[in-house]
Short mmCIF file of C-alpha atoms and ligand atoms in Angstrom, two decimals:
data_model
loop_
_atom_site.label_atom_id
_atom_site.label_comp_id
_atom_site.label_asym_id
_atom_site.label_seq_id
_atom_site.Cartn_x
_atom_site.Cartn_y
_atom_site.Cartn_z
CA UNK A 1 -0.03 0.14 -0.02
CA UNK A 2 2.85 2.55 0.37
CA UNK A 3 2.58 3.27 -3.12
CA UNK A 4 -0.73 5.33 -2.49
CA UNK A 5 0.47 8.52 -0.48
CA UNK A 6 -2.74 10.12 -0.88
CA UNK A 7 -5.96 9.87 -3.05
CA UNK A 8 -7.95 12.01 -5.40
CA UNK A 9 -11.17 13.09 -3.86
CA UNK A 10 -13.87 13.09 -6.19
CA UNK A 11 -16.52 15.64 -5.53
CA UNK A 12 -18.82 15.27 -8.45
CA UNK A 13 -19.93 13.00 -11.35
CA UNK A 14 -21.88 13.84 -14.65
CA UNK A 15 -22.51 11.10 -17.31
CA UNK A 16 -19.14 9.07 -17.83
CA UNK A 17 -17.22 11.57 -15.95
CA UNK A 18 -15.83 12.06 -12.64
CA UNK A 19 -14.90 15.44 -11.33
CA UNK A 20 -12.23 15.59 -8.49
CA UNK A 21 -11.91 18.40 -5.63
CA UNK A 22 -9.44 20.32 -8.32
CA UNK A 23 -12.07 20.19 -10.91
CA UNK A 24 -10.30 17.62 -13.19
CA UNK A 25 -12.30 15.28 -15.29
CA UNK A 26 -11.51 11.92 -16.01
CA UNK A 27 -13.71 9.34 -17.88
CA UNK A 28 -15.08 6.33 -15.58
CA UNK A 29 -13.53 3.45 -17.44
CA UNK A 30 -14.43 1.21 -15.02
CA UNK A 31 -17.92 2.09 -14.14
CA UNK A 32 -17.16 2.98 -10.27
CA UNK A 33 -16.46 -0.83 -10.16
CA UNK A 34 -18.15 -2.30 -12.78
CA UNK A 35 -21.70 -0.97 -11.47
CA UNK A 36 -22.53 2.09 -13.28
CA UNK A 37 -25.45 2.04 -15.75
CA UNK A 38 -26.56 5.40 -16.50
CA UNK A 39 -23.44 7.74 -15.80
CA UNK A 40 -23.20 9.72 -12.71
CA UNK A 41 -26.20 12.18 -11.83
CA UNK A 42 -28.73 10.94 -13.98
CA UNK A 43 -31.74 12.99 -12.89
CA UNK A 44 -34.44 10.39 -13.16
CA UNK A 45 -32.49 7.94 -10.83
CA UNK A 46 -31.81 10.91 -8.43
CA UNK A 47 -35.44 11.70 -8.46
CA UNK A 48 -36.19 8.11 -7.60
CA UNK A 49 -33.96 8.57 -4.78
CA UNK A 50 -35.16 12.16 -3.43
CA UNK A 51 -38.78 10.92 -3.99
CA UNK A 52 -38.47 7.72 -1.95
CA UNK A 53 -36.29 9.34 0.72
CA UNK A 54 -39.36 11.73 1.69
CA UNK A 55 -41.56 8.79 2.42
CA UNK A 56 -39.52 5.94 4.37
CA UNK A 57 -35.75 5.93 4.27
CA UNK A 58 -35.47 2.54 5.90
CA UNK A 59 -37.80 0.18 7.54
CA UNK A 60 -36.82 -3.64 8.65
CA UNK A 61 -37.85 -6.55 6.52
CA UNK A 62 -37.70 -8.54 9.49
CA UNK A 63 -41.56 -9.06 10.34
CA UNK A 64 -42.45 -6.30 7.71
CA UNK A 65 -42.05 -5.20 4.11
CA UNK A 66 -42.51 -2.31 2.19
CA UNK A 67 -43.84 -0.93 -1.21
CA UNK A 68 -40.43 -0.45 -3.49
CA UNK A 69 -39.35 -4.21 -2.50
CA UNK A 70 -42.65 -5.76 -3.28
CA UNK A 71 -42.40 -3.84 -6.71
CA UNK A 72 -38.67 -4.57 -6.95
CA UNK A 73 -39.41 -8.67 -6.49
CA UNK A 74 -42.04 -8.59 -9.42
CA UNK A 75 -39.72 -6.67 -11.51
CA UNK A 76 -36.79 -9.06 -10.89
CA UNK A 77 -39.04 -12.38 -11.34
CA UNK A 78 -40.21 -10.73 -14.55
CA UNK A 79 -36.71 -10.49 -15.88
CA UNK A 80 -35.66 -13.78 -14.63
CA UNK A 81 -37.20 -16.96 -16.12
CA UNK A 82 -37.38 -19.91 -14.04
CA UNK A 83 -37.16 -18.07 -10.86
CA UNK A 84 -39.81 -17.51 -8.15
CA UNK A 85 -38.66 -15.78 -5.29
CA UNK A 86 -36.28 -13.01 -3.93
CA UNK A 87 -34.16 -12.58 -1.03
CA UNK A 88 -32.69 -9.27 -0.53
CA UNK A 89 -29.36 -8.14 0.93
CA UNK A 90 -27.10 -5.19 0.54
CA UNK A 91 -24.03 -6.26 -1.37
CA UNK A 92 -22.97 -8.98 -3.73
CA UNK A 93 -20.71 -10.90 -1.75
CA UNK A 94 -24.08 -11.30 0.69
CA UNK A 95 -26.16 -12.32 -1.98
CA UNK A 96 -23.47 -15.08 -2.75
CA UNK A 97 -23.27 -16.08 1.27
CA UNK A 98 -26.94 -16.37 0.87
CA UNK A 99 -26.92 -18.62 -1.93
CA UNK A 100 -24.50 -21.06 -0.57
CA UNK A 101 -26.56 -21.44 2.37
CA UNK A 102 -29.64 -21.89 0.53
CA UNK A 103 -28.07 -24.43 -1.76
CA UNK A 104 -26.88 -26.37 1.37
CA UNK A 105 -29.87 -25.79 3.30
CA UNK A 106 -32.21 -27.02 0.54
CA UNK A 107 -30.87 -30.67 0.90
CA UNK A 108 -31.05 -30.21 4.74
CA UNK A 109 -34.49 -29.36 4.26
CA UNK A 110 -35.70 -32.19 2.18
CA UNK A 111 -33.81 -34.81 4.34
CA UNK A 112 -30.90 -35.47 2.13
CA UNK A 113 -27.84 -35.80 4.35
CA UNK A 114 -25.16 -36.67 1.85
CA UNK A 115 -24.79 -33.75 -0.34
CA UNK A 116 -22.72 -31.25 1.65
CA UNK A 117 -19.80 -30.49 -0.85
CA UNK A 118 -19.64 -27.56 -3.33
CA UNK A 119 -18.30 -27.71 -6.80
CA UNK A 120 -16.57 -24.47 -8.61
CA UNK A 121 -14.44 -23.33 -11.24
CA UNK A 122 -10.77 -22.41 -10.79
CA UNK A 123 -10.27 -18.63 -10.60
CA UNK A 124 -13.74 -17.88 -9.92
CA UNK A 125 -14.58 -14.96 -7.84
CA UNK A 126 -17.83 -14.26 -5.97
CA UNK A 127 -16.64 -11.41 -3.26
CA UNK A 128 -14.61 -11.01 -0.11
CA UNK A 129 -16.29 -12.62 2.80
CA UNK A 130 -15.49 -15.81 3.98
CA UNK A 131 -18.01 -18.26 2.25
CA UNK A 132 -17.64 -15.98 -1.04
CA UNK A 133 -13.99 -16.50 -0.83
CA UNK A 134 -14.15 -20.26 -0.47
CA UNK A 135 -16.25 -20.69 -3.47
CA UNK A 136 -14.60 -18.10 -5.68
CA UNK A 137 -10.93 -19.01 -4.70
CA UNK A 138 -8.27 -16.63 -6.66
CA UNK A 139 -4.95 -17.46 -5.24
CA UNK A 140 -3.35 -13.85 -5.12
CA UNK A 141 -6.53 -12.52 -3.41
CA UNK A 142 -7.40 -15.10 -0.53
CA UNK A 143 -4.07 -17.21 -0.49
CA UNK A 144 -3.37 -15.87 3.34
CA UNK A 145 -6.68 -17.25 4.38
CA UNK A 146 -6.69 -20.50 2.51
CA UNK A 147 -6.62 -22.52 6.27
CA UNK A 148 -9.84 -20.60 7.36
CA UNK A 149 -11.77 -21.54 3.93
CA UNK A 150 -13.96 -24.53 3.27
CA UNK A 151 -12.75 -26.67 0.48
CA UNK A 152 -14.61 -26.98 -2.54
CA UNK A 153 -14.07 -29.40 -5.59
CA UNK A 154 -12.61 -27.28 -8.34
CA UNK A 155 -12.61 -27.71 -12.26
CA UNK A 156 -10.70 -25.85 -14.62
CA UNK A 157 -11.85 -23.30 -17.12
CA UNK A 158 -11.02 -23.40 -20.57
CA UNK A 159 -9.08 -20.02 -21.58
CA UNK A 160 -8.65 -19.75 -25.49
CA UNK A 161 -5.67 -17.66 -24.74
CA UNK A 162 -3.95 -20.47 -22.49
CA UNK A 163 -4.92 -23.55 -23.74
CA UNK A 164 -2.45 -26.70 -22.50
CA UNK A 165 -0.21 -27.98 -24.70
CA UNK A 166 -1.26 -30.83 -26.79
CA UNK A 167 -5.12 -29.81 -26.69
CA UNK A 168 -7.12 -28.03 -29.11
CA UNK A 169 -9.36 -25.43 -27.79
CA UNK A 170 -12.43 -27.67 -28.69
CA UNK A 171 -10.34 -30.66 -27.06
CA UNK A 172 -9.83 -28.75 -23.93
CA UNK A 173 -13.72 -27.71 -23.41
CA UNK A 174 -14.71 -31.34 -23.89
CA UNK A 175 -11.71 -32.40 -21.42
CA UNK A 176 -12.93 -29.99 -18.55
CA UNK A 177 -16.44 -30.91 -19.09
CA UNK A 178 -15.42 -34.67 -19.02
CA UNK A 179 -13.53 -34.14 -15.42
CA UNK A 180 -16.72 -32.61 -14.34
CA UNK A 181 -18.85 -35.71 -15.27
CA UNK A 182 -16.38 -37.91 -13.96
CA UNK A 183 -16.41 -36.65 -10.55
CA UNK A 184 -20.13 -35.97 -10.62
CA UNK A 185 -20.82 -39.55 -11.38
CA UNK A 186 -18.14 -41.04 -8.64
CA UNK A 187 -19.93 -39.80 -5.47
CA UNK A 188 -23.22 -38.58 -4.52
CA UNK A 189 -21.97 -35.96 -2.34
CA UNK A 190 -22.34 -32.38 -4.27
CA UNK A 191 -25.11 -30.33 -3.25
CA UNK A 192 -24.25 -27.56 -5.44
CA UNK A 193 -22.18 -26.26 -8.66
CA UNK A 194 -21.23 -22.59 -8.37
CA UNK A 195 -20.19 -20.45 -11.23
CA UNK A 196 -19.85 -16.69 -12.46
CA UNK A 197 -22.54 -16.52 -15.41
CA UNK A 198 -21.23 -15.92 -18.73
CA UNK A 199 -17.80 -14.91 -18.12
CA UNK A 200 -15.21 -14.84 -15.10
CA UNK A 201 -14.48 -11.24 -14.19
CA UNK A 202 -11.88 -10.69 -11.51
CA UNK A 203 -10.41 -13.85 -12.42
CA UNK A 204 -9.01 -12.80 -15.91
CA UNK A 205 -11.95 -11.53 -18.23
CA UNK A 206 -12.33 -15.23 -19.12
CA UNK A 207 -15.42 -15.49 -21.59
CA UNK A 208 -16.93 -19.05 -21.48
CA UNK A 209 -16.92 -20.81 -24.86
CA UNK A 210 -20.51 -21.39 -26.40
CA UNK A 211 -22.09 -24.37 -24.67
CA UNK A 212 -19.72 -24.33 -21.73
CA UNK A 213 -22.09 -23.24 -19.14
CA UNK A 214 -25.29 -24.67 -20.71
CA UNK A 215 -23.30 -28.25 -20.55
CA UNK A 216 -22.55 -27.71 -17.01
CA UNK A 217 -25.97 -26.75 -16.28
CA UNK A 218 -27.21 -30.10 -18.02
CA UNK A 219 -24.78 -32.28 -16.33
CA UNK A 220 -26.00 -30.80 -12.86
CA UNK A 221 -29.56 -31.82 -13.98
CA UNK A 222 -28.24 -35.03 -14.90
CA UNK A 223 -26.64 -35.66 -11.32
CA UNK A 224 -29.45 -33.95 -9.30
CA UNK A 225 -27.05 -31.04 -8.11
CA UNK A 226 -28.17 -27.52 -7.82
CA UNK A 227 -26.86 -25.08 -10.42
CA UNK A 228 -26.30 -21.46 -8.87
CA UNK A 229 -25.14 -18.79 -11.13
CA UNK A 230 -23.31 -15.37 -9.84
CA UNK A 231 -24.88 -12.77 -12.39
CA UNK A 232 -23.72 -9.82 -10.05
CA UNK A 233 -21.09 -8.48 -12.43
CA UNK A 234 -21.94 -10.24 -15.99
CA UNK A 235 -25.77 -9.72 -15.82
CA UNK A 236 -27.99 -6.79 -16.20
CA UNK A 237 -26.41 -6.04 -19.59
CA UNK A 238 -22.99 -6.15 -19.09
CA UNK A 239 -22.06 -8.97 -21.53
CA UNK A 240 -24.79 -7.42 -23.64
CA UNK A 241 -28.00 -9.21 -22.25
CA UNK A 242 -30.41 -8.79 -19.37
CA UNK A 243 -29.40 -12.14 -17.90
CA UNK A 244 -26.52 -14.47 -19.17
CA UNK A 245 -28.18 -17.33 -18.18
CA UNK A 246 -30.93 -16.75 -20.60
CA UNK A 247 -28.35 -16.28 -23.59
CA UNK A 248 -26.36 -19.29 -22.54
CA UNK A 249 -29.60 -21.29 -22.11
CA UNK A 250 -28.64 -22.45 -18.42
CA UNK A 251 -31.44 -21.81 -16.49
CA UNK A 252 -30.28 -21.92 -12.55
CA UNK A 253 -31.90 -23.22 -9.36
CA UNK A 254 -30.40 -20.06 -7.74
CA UNK A 255 -29.09 -16.49 -9.13
CA UNK A 256 -27.38 -13.45 -7.49
CA UNK A 257 -27.62 -10.11 -8.98
CA UNK A 258 -25.68 -7.01 -7.47
CA UNK A 259 -23.75 -4.16 -8.75
CA UNK A 260 -26.09 -2.76 -11.65
CA UNK A 261 -29.41 -3.71 -9.97
CA UNK A 262 -29.38 0.16 -8.81
CA UNK A 263 -27.89 1.56 -11.87
CA UNK A 264 -24.72 1.71 -9.61
CA UNK A 265 -26.14 4.32 -7.22
CA UNK A 266 -27.03 2.63 -4.02
CA UNK A 267 -26.22 -0.69 -2.36
CA UNK A 268 -28.46 -3.71 -2.97
CA UNK A 269 -28.17 -7.01 -4.27
CA UNK A 270 -30.83 -9.84 -4.58
CA UNK A 271 -30.67 -13.86 -4.63
CA UNK A 272 -33.40 -15.13 -6.57
CA UNK A 273 -34.46 -19.14 -6.25
CA UNK A 274 -36.89 -21.24 -8.19
CA UNK A 275 -40.07 -22.67 -6.69
CA UNK A 276 -38.40 -26.03 -5.62
CA UNK A 277 -35.67 -24.33 -3.56
CA UNK A 278 -38.43 -21.79 -2.06
CA UNK A 279 -40.70 -24.73 -1.12
CA UNK A 280 -38.25 -26.51 0.95
CA UNK A 281 -37.93 -23.90 3.31
CA UNK A 282 -41.71 -23.30 3.96
CA UNK A 283 -43.25 -25.55 6.47
CA UNK A 284 -44.74 -25.20 10.11
CA UNK A 285 -42.68 -23.09 12.92
CA UNK A 286 -41.47 -26.35 14.41
CA UNK A 287 -40.17 -27.79 11.51
CA UNK A 288 -37.30 -25.20 11.61
CA UNK A 289 -36.48 -24.85 7.84
CA UNK A 290 -36.43 -20.97 8.08
CA UNK A 291 -33.01 -19.49 6.32
CA UNK A 292 -31.50 -17.78 9.15
CA UNK A 293 -29.96 -14.85 7.31
CA UNK A 294 -30.84 -11.09 7.45
CA UNK A 295 -28.94 -7.81 7.50
CA UNK A 296 -30.17 -4.39 9.05
CA UNK A 297 -30.14 -3.04 5.55
CA UNK A 298 -31.85 -5.55 3.74
CA UNK A 299 -34.58 -4.40 1.52
CA UNK A 300 -33.69 -0.75 1.95
CA UNK A 301 -36.50 1.13 0.37
CA UNK A 302 -34.63 3.82 -1.31
CA UNK A 303 -32.35 1.20 -2.92
CA UNK A 304 -35.22 -0.74 -3.99
CA UNK A 305 -36.94 2.56 -5.16
CA UNK A 306 -33.77 3.43 -7.62
CA UNK A 307 -33.46 -0.27 -8.65
CA UNK A 308 -37.18 -0.41 -10.23
CA UNK A 309 -36.53 3.24 -11.80
CA UNK A 310 -33.08 1.60 -13.29
CA UNK A 311 -35.29 -1.77 -14.56
CA UNK A 312 -38.07 0.77 -15.88
CA UNK A 313 -35.37 2.70 -17.84
CA UNK A 314 -33.78 -0.26 -19.48
CA UNK A 315 -37.19 -1.11 -21.21
CA UNK A 316 -38.09 2.50 -21.73
CA UNK A 317 -34.35 3.10 -23.62
CA UNK A 318 -33.88 -0.24 -24.97
CA UNK A 319 -30.81 -0.18 -23.27
CA UNK A 320 -29.79 -3.96 -24.47
CA UNK A 321 -30.19 -3.23 -27.82
CA UNK A 322 -28.01 0.03 -27.59
CA UNK A 323 -25.30 -2.13 -25.55
CA UNK A 324 -25.14 -4.50 -28.50
CA UNK A 325 -24.78 -1.99 -31.06
CA UNK A 326 -22.44 0.39 -29.18
CA UNK A 327 -20.12 -2.82 -28.20
CA UNK A 328 -19.29 -3.17 -31.86
CA UNK A 329 -16.98 0.27 -31.25
CA UNK A 330 -14.76 -2.08 -29.29
CA UNK A 331 -14.25 -4.17 -32.60
CA UNK A 332 -12.92 -1.17 -34.50
CA UNK A 333 -10.05 -0.87 -32.00
CA UNK A 334 -9.03 -4.68 -31.83
CA UNK A 335 -6.32 -4.44 -34.38
CA UNK A 336 -4.91 -1.25 -32.98
CA UNK A 337 -4.66 -2.54 -29.54
CA UNK A 338 -3.46 -6.26 -30.23
CA UNK A 339 -0.52 -4.67 -32.07
CA UNK A 340 0.74 -2.83 -29.10
CA UNK A 341 4.10 -5.17 -28.10
CA UNK A 342 3.02 -5.47 -24.66
CA UNK A 343 -0.43 -6.76 -25.57
CA UNK A 344 -0.84 -10.70 -25.68
CA UNK A 345 -4.56 -10.66 -25.85
CA UNK A 346 -7.75 -8.76 -25.90
CA UNK A 347 -11.24 -10.45 -24.66
CA UNK A 348 -14.38 -8.62 -24.93
CA UNK A 349 -17.87 -9.11 -24.88
CA UNK A 350 -20.73 -6.38 -24.46
CA UNK A 351 -19.69 -3.69 -22.44
CA UNK A 352 -16.38 -5.35 -21.09
CA UNK A 353 -12.89 -5.62 -22.37
CA UNK A 354 -10.21 -7.06 -20.85
CA UNK A 355 -6.43 -6.49 -22.04
CA UNK A 356 -4.04 -8.88 -21.10
CA UNK A 357 -0.36 -7.52 -20.84
CA UNK A 358 2.71 -10.01 -21.52
CA UNK A 359 6.25 -9.40 -21.52
CA UNK A 360 6.85 -11.76 -24.72
CA UNK A 361 4.04 -12.17 -26.97
CA UNK A 362 5.13 -15.47 -28.59
CA UNK A 363 5.92 -17.07 -25.44
CA UNK A 364 2.42 -15.18 -23.78
CA UNK A 365 4.77 -14.54 -20.49
CA UNK A 366 2.49 -12.37 -18.22
CA UNK A 367 3.83 -9.05 -17.40
CA UNK A 368 5.09 -9.43 -13.60
CA UNK A 369 7.12 -6.34 -11.93
CA UNK A 370 7.73 -5.35 -8.27
CA UNK A 371 5.84 -2.16 -8.86
CA UNK A 372 1.89 -1.78 -8.90
CA UNK A 373 0.78 -2.36 -12.49
CA UNK A 374 -2.40 -0.78 -11.26
CA UNK A 375 -0.68 2.22 -9.65
CA UNK A 376 1.16 2.83 -13.04
CA UNK A 377 -1.73 2.40 -15.28
CA UNK A 378 -3.75 4.79 -12.92
CA UNK A 379 -0.99 7.54 -13.01
CA UNK A 380 -0.75 7.36 -16.94
CA UNK A 381 -4.56 6.91 -17.34
CA UNK A 382 -5.31 9.92 -15.17
CA UNK A 383 -2.77 11.85 -17.84
CA UNK A 384 -4.99 11.03 -20.44
CA UNK A 385 -8.24 11.76 -18.43
CA UNK A 386 -9.43 8.40 -17.86
CA UNK A 387 -9.80 6.55 -14.36
CA UNK A 388 -8.53 2.94 -15.12
CA UNK A 389 -7.79 0.19 -12.84
CA UNK A 390 -6.14 -3.15 -13.58
CA UNK A 391 -6.27 -6.79 -12.12
CA UNK A 392 -2.87 -7.92 -12.30
CA UNK A 393 -1.91 -7.91 -15.55
CA UNK A 394 -5.22 -7.25 -17.15
CA UNK A 395 -6.29 -3.78 -17.99
CA UNK A 396 -9.92 -3.79 -17.43
CA UNK A 397 -12.53 -1.59 -19.40
CA UNK A 398 -16.00 -1.65 -17.81
CA UNK A 399 -17.73 1.52 -18.44
CA UNK A 400 -21.00 2.84 -17.76
CA UNK A 401 -23.23 0.59 -19.46
CA UNK A 402 -25.25 3.63 -21.67
CA UNK A 403 -21.75 5.37 -22.87
CA UNK A 404 -22.33 6.56 -26.05
CA UNK A 405 -20.32 5.54 -29.32
CA UNK A 406 -18.23 8.71 -29.48
CA UNK A 407 -17.52 8.52 -26.12
CA UNK A 408 -16.42 4.82 -26.41
CA UNK A 409 -14.33 5.71 -29.03
CA UNK A 410 -12.67 8.49 -27.09
CA UNK A 411 -12.12 6.08 -24.05
CA UNK A 412 -10.40 3.43 -26.53
CA UNK A 413 -8.14 5.98 -28.18
CA UNK A 414 -7.12 7.11 -24.96
CA UNK A 415 -6.58 3.54 -23.38
CA UNK A 416 -4.13 3.03 -26.49
CA UNK A 417 -2.27 6.19 -25.24
CA UNK A 418 -2.29 4.87 -21.87
CA UNK A 419 -1.13 1.45 -22.62
CA UNK A 420 1.91 3.14 -24.96
CA UNK A 421 3.06 5.76 -22.11
CA UNK A 422 2.93 2.80 -19.05
CA UNK A 423 4.78 -0.21 -21.27
CA UNK A 424 8.34 1.16 -20.67
CA UNK A 425 7.30 1.39 -17.05
CA UNK A 426 6.25 -2.24 -16.54
CA UNK A 427 8.63 -4.14 -18.41
C1 LIG B 501 -18.77 -12.00 -9.88
C2 LIG B 501 -18.90 -11.08 -8.46
N1 LIG B 501 -19.24 -11.46 -7.51
C3 LIG B 501 -19.68 -11.15 -6.58
C4 LIG B 501 -19.05 -9.90 -6.42
C5 LIG B 501 -18.77 -9.28 -5.02
O1 LIG B 501 -19.84 -8.15 -4.85
P1 LIG B 501 -19.56 -6.81 -3.93
O2 LIG B 501 -18.52 -6.34 -3.90
O3 LIG B 501 -20.71 -6.05 -3.97
O4 LIG B 501 -19.56 -7.67 -2.67
C6 LIG B 501 -18.31 -9.27 -7.21
C7 LIG B 501 -17.33 -7.69 -7.08
O5 LIG B 501 -16.76 -7.50 -7.91
C8 LIG B 501 -18.29 -10.00 -8.63
O6 LIG B 501 -17.03 -9.44 -9.49
#
């Protein structure tokens, strides 16, 4: 941390721009940690917040409910085929903790005691709390807590850029899926398979090949294993569709949303379950089948009100179609980015691009330096007027979803200049 002696203070935001206390403007290239939808200070979202804040600011979901969360539950069920009920929380990590607890308790509730294991994929990321760290183990992030995390059964994920020797990409996909099936068929002890939907974000922007997720969901059905998806970073249009699971033809038993749910304005997340899961939790009080989980700010009405307005705006402005069109701007820049001598690979889908930096293109050696690549890119990005953040050797572009085509062109040109300026400092 010693590389950060001070931090810029952000005082205002307008559209894609963040404005600091010295009046410098930078493009929010990471969508304020991947959650911003309509840009900053959108009047409709701000109005939803102020209108609700005059009615009731917070009232608990313990024994009570409120109008905005009731409406939001209906909205979420409408956009989530196969899902039946909504459980609220206030951040993505908690939404995943809830998903894990729901999945494990489901089997207990129906009297099945053998199914206690959780299967996952390598390099998944589901948040920073202990359950989320256990199911989404990224070694660099969580290695120091390894002993305290519960064990999971992990399977490899095909990454087109790094296929093990002796495999074609297709062979390797089949190999990964065969490994999964082999383990599923060996022992009847797996309660749930948990993965990010559509792509791994923090684990290196690994976009799954076509049918990979669908085939896992089919294996789960075949072996009676719950299929749990994390759409916190990849749903709500980030990868170009409202829910990735629909695009991937892989209906889950449990799915989690967060980040973009409120347009990126307030903290709220939701874990949705199908009827089978929900029904297993109902019974007489003395059956003791309740899900014991609740946070103080669960179901906050102001957050729910802005989430409702956000979802309404997706429909009103046809956002998903717009993302699909604007996303093509990235493609125009592929060649120019690829030609930079430290760029090994670019991975892009929807409003997400990961640019992998390597020290040797042929050998695909990831750049490693004692200095913080993130800090170097942050400083160089600022000079170009963009707020950039890297994850290890990956430059992440995750802009507000409604970014205009000309704005995205500006962001990409400035990113290229940033990489050019930063490269001599990282090799
Ligand atoms: C896929 C995924 N799941 C869960 C989380 C955790 O969400 P939060 O940071 O709101 O706890 C993140 C955060 O980046 C994420 O990318």
